[in-house]
PDB file of C-alpha atoms in Angstrom:
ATOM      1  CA  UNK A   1     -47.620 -33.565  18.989  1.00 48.00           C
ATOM      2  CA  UNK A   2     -45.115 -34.240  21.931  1.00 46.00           C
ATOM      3  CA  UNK A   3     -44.851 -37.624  20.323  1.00 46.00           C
ATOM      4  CA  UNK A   4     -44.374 -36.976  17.093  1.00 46.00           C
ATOM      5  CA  UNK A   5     -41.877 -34.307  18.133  1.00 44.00           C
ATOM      6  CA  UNK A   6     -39.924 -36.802  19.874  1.00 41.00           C
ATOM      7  CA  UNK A   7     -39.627 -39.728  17.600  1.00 44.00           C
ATOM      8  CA  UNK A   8     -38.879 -37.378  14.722  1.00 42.00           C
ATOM      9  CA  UNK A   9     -35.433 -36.028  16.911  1.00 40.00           C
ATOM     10  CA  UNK A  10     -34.979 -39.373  17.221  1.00 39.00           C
ATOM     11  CA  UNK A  11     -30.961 -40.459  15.585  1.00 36.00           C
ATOM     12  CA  UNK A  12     -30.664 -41.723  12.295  1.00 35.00           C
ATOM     13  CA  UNK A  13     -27.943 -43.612  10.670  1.00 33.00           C
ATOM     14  CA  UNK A  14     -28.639 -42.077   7.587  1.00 39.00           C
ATOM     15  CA  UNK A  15     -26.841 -43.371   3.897  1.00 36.00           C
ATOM     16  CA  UNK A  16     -25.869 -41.244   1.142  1.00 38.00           C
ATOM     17  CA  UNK A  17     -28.222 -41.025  -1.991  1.00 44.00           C
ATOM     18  CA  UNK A  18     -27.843 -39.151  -5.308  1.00 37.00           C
ATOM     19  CA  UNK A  19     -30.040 -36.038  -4.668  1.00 40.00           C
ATOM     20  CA  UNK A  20     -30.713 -33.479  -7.030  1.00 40.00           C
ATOM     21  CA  UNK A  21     -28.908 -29.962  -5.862  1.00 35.00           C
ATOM     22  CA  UNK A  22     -30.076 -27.886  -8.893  1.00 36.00           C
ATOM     23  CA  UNK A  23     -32.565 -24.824  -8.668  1.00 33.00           C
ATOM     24  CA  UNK A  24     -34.694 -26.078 -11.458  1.00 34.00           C
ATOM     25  CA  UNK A  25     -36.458 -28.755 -11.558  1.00 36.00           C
ATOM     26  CA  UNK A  26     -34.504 -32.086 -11.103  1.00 38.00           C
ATOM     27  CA  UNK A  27     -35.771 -34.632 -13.793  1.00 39.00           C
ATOM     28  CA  UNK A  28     -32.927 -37.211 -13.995  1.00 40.00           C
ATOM     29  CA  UNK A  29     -30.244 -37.961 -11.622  1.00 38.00           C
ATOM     30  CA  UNK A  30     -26.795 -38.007 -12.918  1.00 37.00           C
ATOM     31  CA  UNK A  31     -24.394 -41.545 -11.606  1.00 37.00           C
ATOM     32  CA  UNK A  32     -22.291 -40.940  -9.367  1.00 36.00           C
ATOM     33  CA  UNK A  33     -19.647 -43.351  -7.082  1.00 36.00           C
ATOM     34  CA  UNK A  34     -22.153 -45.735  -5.027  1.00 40.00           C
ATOM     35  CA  UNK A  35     -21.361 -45.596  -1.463  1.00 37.00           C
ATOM     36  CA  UNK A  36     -20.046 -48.029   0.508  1.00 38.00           C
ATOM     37  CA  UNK A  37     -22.391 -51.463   1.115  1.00 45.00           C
ATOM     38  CA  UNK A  38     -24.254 -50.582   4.335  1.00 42.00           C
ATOM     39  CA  UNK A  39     -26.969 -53.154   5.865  1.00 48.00           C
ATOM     40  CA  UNK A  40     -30.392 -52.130   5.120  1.00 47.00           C
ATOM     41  CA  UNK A  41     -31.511 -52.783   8.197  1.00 49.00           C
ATOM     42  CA  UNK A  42     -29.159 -50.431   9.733  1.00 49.00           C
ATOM     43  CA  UNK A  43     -30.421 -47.527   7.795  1.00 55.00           C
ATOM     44  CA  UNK A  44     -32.966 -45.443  10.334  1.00 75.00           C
ATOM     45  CA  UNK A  45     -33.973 -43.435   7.035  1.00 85.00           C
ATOM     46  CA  UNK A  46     -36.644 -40.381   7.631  1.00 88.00           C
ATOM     47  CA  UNK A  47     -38.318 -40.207   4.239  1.00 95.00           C
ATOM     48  CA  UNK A  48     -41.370 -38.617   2.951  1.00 95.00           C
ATOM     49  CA  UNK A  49     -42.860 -40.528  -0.576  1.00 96.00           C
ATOM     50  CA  UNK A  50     -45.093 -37.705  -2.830  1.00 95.00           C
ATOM     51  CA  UNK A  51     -47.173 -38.236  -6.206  1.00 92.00           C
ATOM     52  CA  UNK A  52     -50.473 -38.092  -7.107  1.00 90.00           C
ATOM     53  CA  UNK A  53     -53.259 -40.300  -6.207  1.00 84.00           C
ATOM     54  CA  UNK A  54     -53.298 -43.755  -7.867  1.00 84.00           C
ATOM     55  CA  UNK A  55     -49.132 -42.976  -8.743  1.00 90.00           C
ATOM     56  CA  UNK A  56     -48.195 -46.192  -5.993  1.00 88.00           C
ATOM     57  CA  UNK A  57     -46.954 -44.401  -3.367  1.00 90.00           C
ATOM     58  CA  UNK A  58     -47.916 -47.136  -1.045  1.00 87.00           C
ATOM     59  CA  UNK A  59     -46.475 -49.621  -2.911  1.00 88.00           C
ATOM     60  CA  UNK A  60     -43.154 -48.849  -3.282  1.00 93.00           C
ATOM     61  CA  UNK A  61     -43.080 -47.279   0.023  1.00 93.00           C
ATOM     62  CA  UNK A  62     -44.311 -50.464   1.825  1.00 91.00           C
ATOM     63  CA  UNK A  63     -41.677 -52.574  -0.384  1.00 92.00           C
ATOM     64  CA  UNK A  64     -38.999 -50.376   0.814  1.00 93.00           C
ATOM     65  CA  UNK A  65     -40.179 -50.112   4.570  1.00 92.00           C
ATOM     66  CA  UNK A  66     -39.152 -53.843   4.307  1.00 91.00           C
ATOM     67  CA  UNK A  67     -36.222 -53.458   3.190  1.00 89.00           C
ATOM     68  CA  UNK A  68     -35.324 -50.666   5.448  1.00 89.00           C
ATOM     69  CA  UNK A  69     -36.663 -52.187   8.411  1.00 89.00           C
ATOM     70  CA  UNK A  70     -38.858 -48.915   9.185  1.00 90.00           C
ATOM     71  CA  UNK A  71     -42.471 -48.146   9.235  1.00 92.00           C
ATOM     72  CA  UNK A  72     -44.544 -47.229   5.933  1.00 94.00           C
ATOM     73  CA  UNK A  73     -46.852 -44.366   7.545  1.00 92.00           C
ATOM     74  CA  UNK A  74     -49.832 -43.851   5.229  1.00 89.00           C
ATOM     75  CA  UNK A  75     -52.301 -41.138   5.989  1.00 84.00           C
ATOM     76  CA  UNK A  76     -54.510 -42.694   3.458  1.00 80.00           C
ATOM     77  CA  UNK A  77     -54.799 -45.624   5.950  1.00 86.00           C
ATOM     78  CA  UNK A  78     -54.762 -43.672   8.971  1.00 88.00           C
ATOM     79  CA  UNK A  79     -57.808 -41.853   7.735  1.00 87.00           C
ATOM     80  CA  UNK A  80     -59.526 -45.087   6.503  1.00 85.00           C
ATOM     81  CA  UNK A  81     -59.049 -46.979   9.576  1.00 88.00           C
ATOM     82  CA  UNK A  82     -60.607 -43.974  11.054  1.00 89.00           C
ATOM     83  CA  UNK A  83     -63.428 -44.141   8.905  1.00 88.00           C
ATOM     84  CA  UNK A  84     -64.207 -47.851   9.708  1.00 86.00           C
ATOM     85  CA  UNK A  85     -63.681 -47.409  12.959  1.00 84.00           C
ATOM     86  CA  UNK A  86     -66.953 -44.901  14.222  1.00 76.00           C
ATOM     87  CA  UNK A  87     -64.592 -42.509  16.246  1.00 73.00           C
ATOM     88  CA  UNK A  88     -65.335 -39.209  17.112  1.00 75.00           C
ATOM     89  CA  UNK A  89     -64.507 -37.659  13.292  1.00 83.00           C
ATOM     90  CA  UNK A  90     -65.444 -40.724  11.283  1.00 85.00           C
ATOM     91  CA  UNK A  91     -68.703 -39.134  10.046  1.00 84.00           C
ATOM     92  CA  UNK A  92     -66.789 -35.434   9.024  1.00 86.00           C
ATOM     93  CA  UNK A  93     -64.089 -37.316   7.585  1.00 88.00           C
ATOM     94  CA  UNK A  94     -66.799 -39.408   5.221  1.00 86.00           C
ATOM     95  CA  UNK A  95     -68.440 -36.431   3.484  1.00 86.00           C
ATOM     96  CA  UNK A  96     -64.562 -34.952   3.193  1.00 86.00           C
ATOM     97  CA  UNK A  97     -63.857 -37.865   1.603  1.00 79.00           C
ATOM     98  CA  UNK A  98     -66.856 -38.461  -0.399  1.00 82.00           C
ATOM     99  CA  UNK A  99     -66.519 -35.260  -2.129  1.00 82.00           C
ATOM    100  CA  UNK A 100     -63.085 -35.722  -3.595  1.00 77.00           C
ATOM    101  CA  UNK A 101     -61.352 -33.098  -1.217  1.00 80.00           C
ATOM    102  CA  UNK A 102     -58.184 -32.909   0.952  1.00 74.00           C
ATOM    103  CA  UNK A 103     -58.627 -33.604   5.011  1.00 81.00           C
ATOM    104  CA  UNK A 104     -57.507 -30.510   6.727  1.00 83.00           C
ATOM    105  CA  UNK A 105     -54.123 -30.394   7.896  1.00 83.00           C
ATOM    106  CA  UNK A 106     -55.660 -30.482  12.033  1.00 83.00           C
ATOM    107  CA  UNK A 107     -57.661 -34.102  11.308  1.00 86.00           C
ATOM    108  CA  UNK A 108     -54.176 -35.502   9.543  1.00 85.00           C
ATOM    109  CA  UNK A 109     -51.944 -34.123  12.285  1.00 81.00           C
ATOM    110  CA  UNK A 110     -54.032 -35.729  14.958  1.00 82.00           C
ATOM    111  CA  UNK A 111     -54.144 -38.975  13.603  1.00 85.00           C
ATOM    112  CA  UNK A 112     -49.946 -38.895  12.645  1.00 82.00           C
ATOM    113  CA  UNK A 113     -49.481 -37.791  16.340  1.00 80.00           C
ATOM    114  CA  UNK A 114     -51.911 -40.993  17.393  1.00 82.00           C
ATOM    115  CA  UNK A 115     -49.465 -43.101  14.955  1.00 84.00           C
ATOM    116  CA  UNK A 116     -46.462 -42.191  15.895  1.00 76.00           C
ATOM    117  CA  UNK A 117     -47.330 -42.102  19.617  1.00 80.00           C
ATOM    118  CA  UNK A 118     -48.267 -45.590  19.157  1.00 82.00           C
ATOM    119  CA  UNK A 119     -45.028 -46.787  17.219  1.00 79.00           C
ATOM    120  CA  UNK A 120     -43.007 -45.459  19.798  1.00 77.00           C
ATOM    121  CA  UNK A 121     -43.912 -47.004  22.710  1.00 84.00           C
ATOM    122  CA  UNK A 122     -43.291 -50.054  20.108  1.00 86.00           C
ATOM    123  CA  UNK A 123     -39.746 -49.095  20.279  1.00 81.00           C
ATOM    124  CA  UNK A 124     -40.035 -47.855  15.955  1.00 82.00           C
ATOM    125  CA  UNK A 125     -37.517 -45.595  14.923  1.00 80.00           C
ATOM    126  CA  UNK A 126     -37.014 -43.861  11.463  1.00 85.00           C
ATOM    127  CA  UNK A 127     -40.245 -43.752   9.018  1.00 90.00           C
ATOM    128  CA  UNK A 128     -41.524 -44.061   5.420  1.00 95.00           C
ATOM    129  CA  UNK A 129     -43.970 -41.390   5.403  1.00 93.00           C
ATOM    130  CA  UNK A 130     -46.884 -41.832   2.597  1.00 90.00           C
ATOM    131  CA  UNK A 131     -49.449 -39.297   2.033  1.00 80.00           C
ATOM    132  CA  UNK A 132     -48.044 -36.262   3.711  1.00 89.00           C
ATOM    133  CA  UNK A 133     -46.970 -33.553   3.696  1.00 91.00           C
ATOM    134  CA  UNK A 134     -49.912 -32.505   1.273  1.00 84.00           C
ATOM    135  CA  UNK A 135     -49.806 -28.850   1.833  1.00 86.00           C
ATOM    136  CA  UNK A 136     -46.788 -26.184   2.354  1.00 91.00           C
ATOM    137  CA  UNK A 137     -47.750 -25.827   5.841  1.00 90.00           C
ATOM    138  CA  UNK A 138     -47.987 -29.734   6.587  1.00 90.00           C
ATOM    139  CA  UNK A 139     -44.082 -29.749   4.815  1.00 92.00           C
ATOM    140  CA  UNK A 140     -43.275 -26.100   7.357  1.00 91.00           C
ATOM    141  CA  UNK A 141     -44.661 -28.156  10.130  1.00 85.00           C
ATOM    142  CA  UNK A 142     -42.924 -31.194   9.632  1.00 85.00           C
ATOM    143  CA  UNK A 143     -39.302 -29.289   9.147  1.00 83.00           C
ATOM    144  CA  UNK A 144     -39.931 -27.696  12.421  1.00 77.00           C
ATOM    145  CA  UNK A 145     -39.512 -31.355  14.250  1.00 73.00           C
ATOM    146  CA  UNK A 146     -37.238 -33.367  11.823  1.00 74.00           C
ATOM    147  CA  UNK A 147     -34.664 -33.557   9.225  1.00 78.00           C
ATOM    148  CA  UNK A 148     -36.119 -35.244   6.270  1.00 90.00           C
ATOM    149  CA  UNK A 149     -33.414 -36.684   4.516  1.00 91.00           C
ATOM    150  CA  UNK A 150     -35.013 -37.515   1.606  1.00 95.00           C
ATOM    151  CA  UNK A 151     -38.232 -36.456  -0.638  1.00 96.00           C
ATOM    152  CA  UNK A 152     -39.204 -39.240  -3.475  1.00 96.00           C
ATOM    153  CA  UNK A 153     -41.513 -37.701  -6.061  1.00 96.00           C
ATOM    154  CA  UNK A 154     -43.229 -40.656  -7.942  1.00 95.00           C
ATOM    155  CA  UNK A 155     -44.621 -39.278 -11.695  1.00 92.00           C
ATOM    156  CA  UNK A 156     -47.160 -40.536 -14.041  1.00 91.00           C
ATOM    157  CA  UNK A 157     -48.995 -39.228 -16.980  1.00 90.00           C
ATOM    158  CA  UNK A 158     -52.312 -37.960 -15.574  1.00 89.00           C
ATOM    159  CA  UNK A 159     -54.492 -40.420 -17.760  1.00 89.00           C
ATOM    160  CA  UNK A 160     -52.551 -44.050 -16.646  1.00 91.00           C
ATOM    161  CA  UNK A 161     -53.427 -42.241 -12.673  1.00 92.00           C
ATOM    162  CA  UNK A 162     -56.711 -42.179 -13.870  1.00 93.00           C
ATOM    163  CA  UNK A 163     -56.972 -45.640 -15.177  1.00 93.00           C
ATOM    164  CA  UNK A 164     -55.214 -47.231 -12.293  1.00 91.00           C
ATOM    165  CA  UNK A 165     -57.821 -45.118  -9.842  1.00 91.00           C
ATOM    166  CA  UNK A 166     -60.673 -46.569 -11.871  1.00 94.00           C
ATOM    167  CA  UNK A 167     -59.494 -50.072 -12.129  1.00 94.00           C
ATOM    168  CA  UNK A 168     -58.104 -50.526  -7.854  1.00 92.00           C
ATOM    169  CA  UNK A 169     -59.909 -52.913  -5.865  1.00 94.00           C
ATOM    170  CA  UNK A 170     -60.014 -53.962  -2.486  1.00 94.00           C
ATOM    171  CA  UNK A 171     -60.336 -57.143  -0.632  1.00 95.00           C
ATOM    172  CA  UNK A 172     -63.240 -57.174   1.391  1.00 94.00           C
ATOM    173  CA  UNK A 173     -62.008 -59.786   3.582  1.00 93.00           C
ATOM    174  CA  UNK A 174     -58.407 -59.553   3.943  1.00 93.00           C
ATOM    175  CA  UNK A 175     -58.216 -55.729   2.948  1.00 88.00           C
ATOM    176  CA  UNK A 176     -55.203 -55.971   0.829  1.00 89.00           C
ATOM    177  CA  UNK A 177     -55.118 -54.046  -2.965  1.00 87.00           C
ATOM    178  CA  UNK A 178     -55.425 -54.739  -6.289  1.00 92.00           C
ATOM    179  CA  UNK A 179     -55.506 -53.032 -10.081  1.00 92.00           C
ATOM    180  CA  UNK A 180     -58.171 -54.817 -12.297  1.00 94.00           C
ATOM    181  CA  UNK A 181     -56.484 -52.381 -15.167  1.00 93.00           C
ATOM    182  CA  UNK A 182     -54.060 -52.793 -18.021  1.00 93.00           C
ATOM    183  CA  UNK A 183     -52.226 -49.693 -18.521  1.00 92.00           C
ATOM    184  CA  UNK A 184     -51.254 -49.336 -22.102  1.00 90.00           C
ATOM    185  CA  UNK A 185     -49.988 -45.828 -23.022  1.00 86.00           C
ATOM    186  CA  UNK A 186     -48.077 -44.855 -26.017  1.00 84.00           C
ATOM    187  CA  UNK A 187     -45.179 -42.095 -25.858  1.00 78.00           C
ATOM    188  CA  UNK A 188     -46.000 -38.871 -26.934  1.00 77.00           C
ATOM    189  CA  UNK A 189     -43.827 -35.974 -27.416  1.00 75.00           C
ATOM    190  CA  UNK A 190     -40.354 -38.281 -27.097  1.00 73.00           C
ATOM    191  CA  UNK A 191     -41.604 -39.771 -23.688  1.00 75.00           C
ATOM    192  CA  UNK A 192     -41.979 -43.467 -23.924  1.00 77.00           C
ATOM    193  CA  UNK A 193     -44.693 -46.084 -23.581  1.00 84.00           C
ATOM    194  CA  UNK A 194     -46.030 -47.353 -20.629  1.00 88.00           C
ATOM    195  CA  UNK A 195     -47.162 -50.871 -20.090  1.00 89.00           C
ATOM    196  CA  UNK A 196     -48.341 -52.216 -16.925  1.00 90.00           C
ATOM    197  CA  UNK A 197     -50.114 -55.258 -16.362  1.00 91.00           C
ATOM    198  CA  UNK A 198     -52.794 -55.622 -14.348  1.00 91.00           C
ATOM    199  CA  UNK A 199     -52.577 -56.660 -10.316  1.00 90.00           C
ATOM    200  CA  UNK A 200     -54.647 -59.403  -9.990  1.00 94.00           C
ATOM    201  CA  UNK A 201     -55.714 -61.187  -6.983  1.00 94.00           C
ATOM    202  CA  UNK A 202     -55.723 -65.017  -6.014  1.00 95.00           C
ATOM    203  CA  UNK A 203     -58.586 -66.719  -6.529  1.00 95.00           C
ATOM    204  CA  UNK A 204     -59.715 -66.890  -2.705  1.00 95.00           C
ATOM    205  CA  UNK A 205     -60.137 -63.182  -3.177  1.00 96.00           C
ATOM    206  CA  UNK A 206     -61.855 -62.430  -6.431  1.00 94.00           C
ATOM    207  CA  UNK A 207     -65.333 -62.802  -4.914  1.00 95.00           C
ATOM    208  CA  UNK A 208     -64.579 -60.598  -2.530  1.00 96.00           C
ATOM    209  CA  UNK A 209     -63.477 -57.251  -3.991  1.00 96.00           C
ATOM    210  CA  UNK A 210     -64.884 -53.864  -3.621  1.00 96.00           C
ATOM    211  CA  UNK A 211     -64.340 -50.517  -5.185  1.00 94.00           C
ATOM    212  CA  UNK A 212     -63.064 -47.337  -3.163  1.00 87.00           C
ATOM    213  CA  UNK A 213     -66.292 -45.086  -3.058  1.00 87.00           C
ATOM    214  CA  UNK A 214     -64.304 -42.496  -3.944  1.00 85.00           C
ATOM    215  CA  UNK A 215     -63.018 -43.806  -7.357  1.00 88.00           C
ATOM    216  CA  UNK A 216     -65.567 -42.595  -9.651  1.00 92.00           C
ATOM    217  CA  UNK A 217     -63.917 -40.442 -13.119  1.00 92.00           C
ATOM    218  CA  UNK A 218     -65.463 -37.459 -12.018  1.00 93.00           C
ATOM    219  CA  UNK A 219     -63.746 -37.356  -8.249  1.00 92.00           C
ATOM    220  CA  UNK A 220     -60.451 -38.928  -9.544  1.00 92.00           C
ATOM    221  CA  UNK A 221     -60.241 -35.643 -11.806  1.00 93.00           C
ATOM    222  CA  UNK A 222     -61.441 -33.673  -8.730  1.00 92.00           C
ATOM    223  CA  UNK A 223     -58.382 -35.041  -6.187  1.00 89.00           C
ATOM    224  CA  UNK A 224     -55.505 -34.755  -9.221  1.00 91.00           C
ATOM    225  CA  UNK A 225     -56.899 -31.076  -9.879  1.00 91.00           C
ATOM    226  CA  UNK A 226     -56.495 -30.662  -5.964  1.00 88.00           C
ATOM    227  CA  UNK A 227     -53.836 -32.512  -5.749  1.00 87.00           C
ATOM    228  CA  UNK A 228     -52.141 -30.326  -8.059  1.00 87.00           C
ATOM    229  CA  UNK A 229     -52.763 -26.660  -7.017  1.00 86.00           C
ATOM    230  CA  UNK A 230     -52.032 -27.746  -3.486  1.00 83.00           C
ATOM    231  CA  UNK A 231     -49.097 -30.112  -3.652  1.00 83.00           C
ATOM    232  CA  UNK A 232     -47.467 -28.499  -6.184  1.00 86.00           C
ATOM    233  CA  UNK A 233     -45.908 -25.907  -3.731  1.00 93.00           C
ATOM    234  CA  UNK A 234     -44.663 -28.889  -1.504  1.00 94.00           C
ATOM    235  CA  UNK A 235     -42.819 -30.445  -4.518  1.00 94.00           C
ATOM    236  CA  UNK A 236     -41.208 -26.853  -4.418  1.00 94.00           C
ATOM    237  CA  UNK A 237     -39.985 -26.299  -0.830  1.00 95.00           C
ATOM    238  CA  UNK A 238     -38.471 -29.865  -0.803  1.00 96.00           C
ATOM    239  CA  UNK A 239     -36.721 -28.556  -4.196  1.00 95.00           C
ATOM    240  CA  UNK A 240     -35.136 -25.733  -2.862  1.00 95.00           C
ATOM    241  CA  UNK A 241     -33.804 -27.725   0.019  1.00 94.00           C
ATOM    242  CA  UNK A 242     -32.060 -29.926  -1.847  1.00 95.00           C
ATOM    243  CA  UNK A 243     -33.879 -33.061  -1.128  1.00 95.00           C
ATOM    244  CA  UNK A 244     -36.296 -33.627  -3.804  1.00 96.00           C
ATOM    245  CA  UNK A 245     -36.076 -36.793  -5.872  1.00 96.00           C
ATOM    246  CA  UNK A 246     -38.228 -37.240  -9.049  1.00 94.00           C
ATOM    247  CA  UNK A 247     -38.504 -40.185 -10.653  1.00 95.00           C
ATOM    248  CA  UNK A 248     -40.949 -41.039 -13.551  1.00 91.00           C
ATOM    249  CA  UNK A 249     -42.273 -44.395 -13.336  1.00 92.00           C
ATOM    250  CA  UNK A 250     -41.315 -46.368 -16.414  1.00 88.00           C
ATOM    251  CA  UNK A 251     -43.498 -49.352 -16.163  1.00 89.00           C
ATOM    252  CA  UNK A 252     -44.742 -51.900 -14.276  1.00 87.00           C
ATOM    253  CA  UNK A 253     -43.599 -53.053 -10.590  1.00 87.00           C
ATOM    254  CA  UNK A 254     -41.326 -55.399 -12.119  1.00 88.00           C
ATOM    255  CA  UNK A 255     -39.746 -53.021 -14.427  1.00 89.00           C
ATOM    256  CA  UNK A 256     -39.990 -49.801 -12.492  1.00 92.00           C
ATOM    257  CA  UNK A 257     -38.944 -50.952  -9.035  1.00 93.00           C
ATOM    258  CA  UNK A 258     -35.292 -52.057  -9.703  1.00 93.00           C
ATOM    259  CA  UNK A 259     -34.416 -49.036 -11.520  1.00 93.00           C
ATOM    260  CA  UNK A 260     -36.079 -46.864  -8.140  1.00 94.00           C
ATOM    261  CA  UNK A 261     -33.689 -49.152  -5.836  1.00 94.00           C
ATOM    262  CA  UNK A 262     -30.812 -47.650  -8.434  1.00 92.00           C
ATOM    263  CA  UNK A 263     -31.404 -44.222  -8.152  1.00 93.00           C
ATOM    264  CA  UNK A 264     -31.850 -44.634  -3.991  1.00 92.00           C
ATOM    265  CA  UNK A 265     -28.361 -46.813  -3.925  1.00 88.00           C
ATOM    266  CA  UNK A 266     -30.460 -49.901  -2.922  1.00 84.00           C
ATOM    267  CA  UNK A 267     -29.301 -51.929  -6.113  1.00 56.00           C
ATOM    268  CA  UNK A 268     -27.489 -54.587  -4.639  1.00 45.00           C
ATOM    269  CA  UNK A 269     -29.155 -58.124  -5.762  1.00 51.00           C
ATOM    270  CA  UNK A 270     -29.526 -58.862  -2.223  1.00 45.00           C
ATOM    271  CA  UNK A 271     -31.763 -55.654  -1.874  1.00 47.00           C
ATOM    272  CA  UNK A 272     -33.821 -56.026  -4.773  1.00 41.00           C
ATOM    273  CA  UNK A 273     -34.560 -59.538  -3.891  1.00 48.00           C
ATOM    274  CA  UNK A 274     -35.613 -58.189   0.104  1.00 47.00           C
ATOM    275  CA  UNK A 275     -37.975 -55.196  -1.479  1.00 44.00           C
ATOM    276  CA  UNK A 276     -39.328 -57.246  -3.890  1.00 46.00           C
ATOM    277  CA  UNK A 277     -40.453 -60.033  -1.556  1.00 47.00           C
TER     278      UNK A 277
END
């Protein structure tokens, strides 16, 4: 904890964002005068990225860790590569997992101290966090070490998070993901279609892909009911702070990631092109 405490007081040269201020829940963010042009790289941002599973929090968190220049933290990874790696709670963690319910807030804060310990003495500074907080007293925890400056809700209709859980992949051999699924949803109720396309991989790894134990129907239905009862209440303390950003995923990558560099102030050409590399 000492290290997590420490890089968290860390200094950031944080930019201004459109953030939604109101009581109630903030669907759509109003323009507003873009700030000044400020290098990307300058930006020490402290930002926590929320959704449900399958929504792509790691996806567009990792494209803007790029462009930021800080490091995507993932507690999904953190407890995978704990899980792969025989430790001391790789066998507790498997059954947790297994069984379609959350790690307990002790396992996750061990390994983010462990992280963060380790990007320090790596001279990191600022963070992307992915995966956490899941629970009110994860968020209460965190606020008692840092100033998160910014809360990104990413929203989906809860059958496309089912389809893309069903349809990820994984290379066996290089370990990177993919979406084997073609999302095609049609508006209901005045909200539009969605149309992704799938995320295939190159043909040096389509022999080689595996499916997450853990995405079968019946446990993808199990973590979004979780999900929901306990993150919910998260959603709602960043809310009342002020810092909560909810944004409802129009599309694909190409479509929806542009118009989430928009709403962040990141909408320079220059920018897009950086995240989207």
């Amino acid at each position: 904890m000492a290290a997590m405490t420490r890089l968290f007081r860390s200094s950031s040269a944080v930019f201004s964002i459109r953030r939604s201020l109101s009581s109630a829940a903030a669907t759509e963010f109003k323009p507003q005068p873009s700030p000044p042009r400020v290098d990307p790289k300058a930006r020490n941002v402290q930002w926590v990225f929320l959704g449900c599973p399958g929504v792509g929090k790691g996806t567009y968190a990792s494209r803007l860790s790029v462009l930021l220049g800080v490091p995507h933290i993932a507690t999904g990874d953190l407890v995978r590569e704990e899980l792969n790696s025989s430790g001391p709670m790789s066998k507790q963690l498997e059954e947790i997992v297994n069984q379609g319910k959350l790690v307990s807030d002790e396992i996750i804060i061990n390994l983010l101290s462990k992280r963060l310990e380790s990007g320090e003495s790596k001279g990191e500074s600022g963070f992307i966090l992915d995966g956490f907080p899941r629970t009110v007293r994860q968020a209460e925890i965190l606020n008692d070490v840092t100033d998160i400056d910014l809360v990104v809700n990413l929203k989906l209709p809860e059958q496309v998070l089912i389809d893309k859980c069903l349809g990820r992949r994984i290379c066996s051999q290089c370990g990177k993901n993919f979406n084997v699924a073609t999302i095609d949803v049609k508006g209901e109720n005045g909200n539009p279609d969605i149309y992704m396309d799938p995320l295939l991989p190159p043909p040096h790894c389509a022999s080689k892909l595996i499916t997450r134990s853990d995405d079968t129907e019946s446990i993808v239905k199990q973590r979004l009911a979780v999900y929901t009862e306990k993150s919910q209440p998260v959603e709602d303390f960043y809310r009342r702070q002020g810092k909560l950003l909810e944004f409802v995923i129009p599309g694909g990558i190409p479509e929806s990631l542009p118009k989430l560099l928009e709403a962040l102030n990141l909408d320079e050409n220059e920018e897009k092109q950086s995240a989207t590399v």
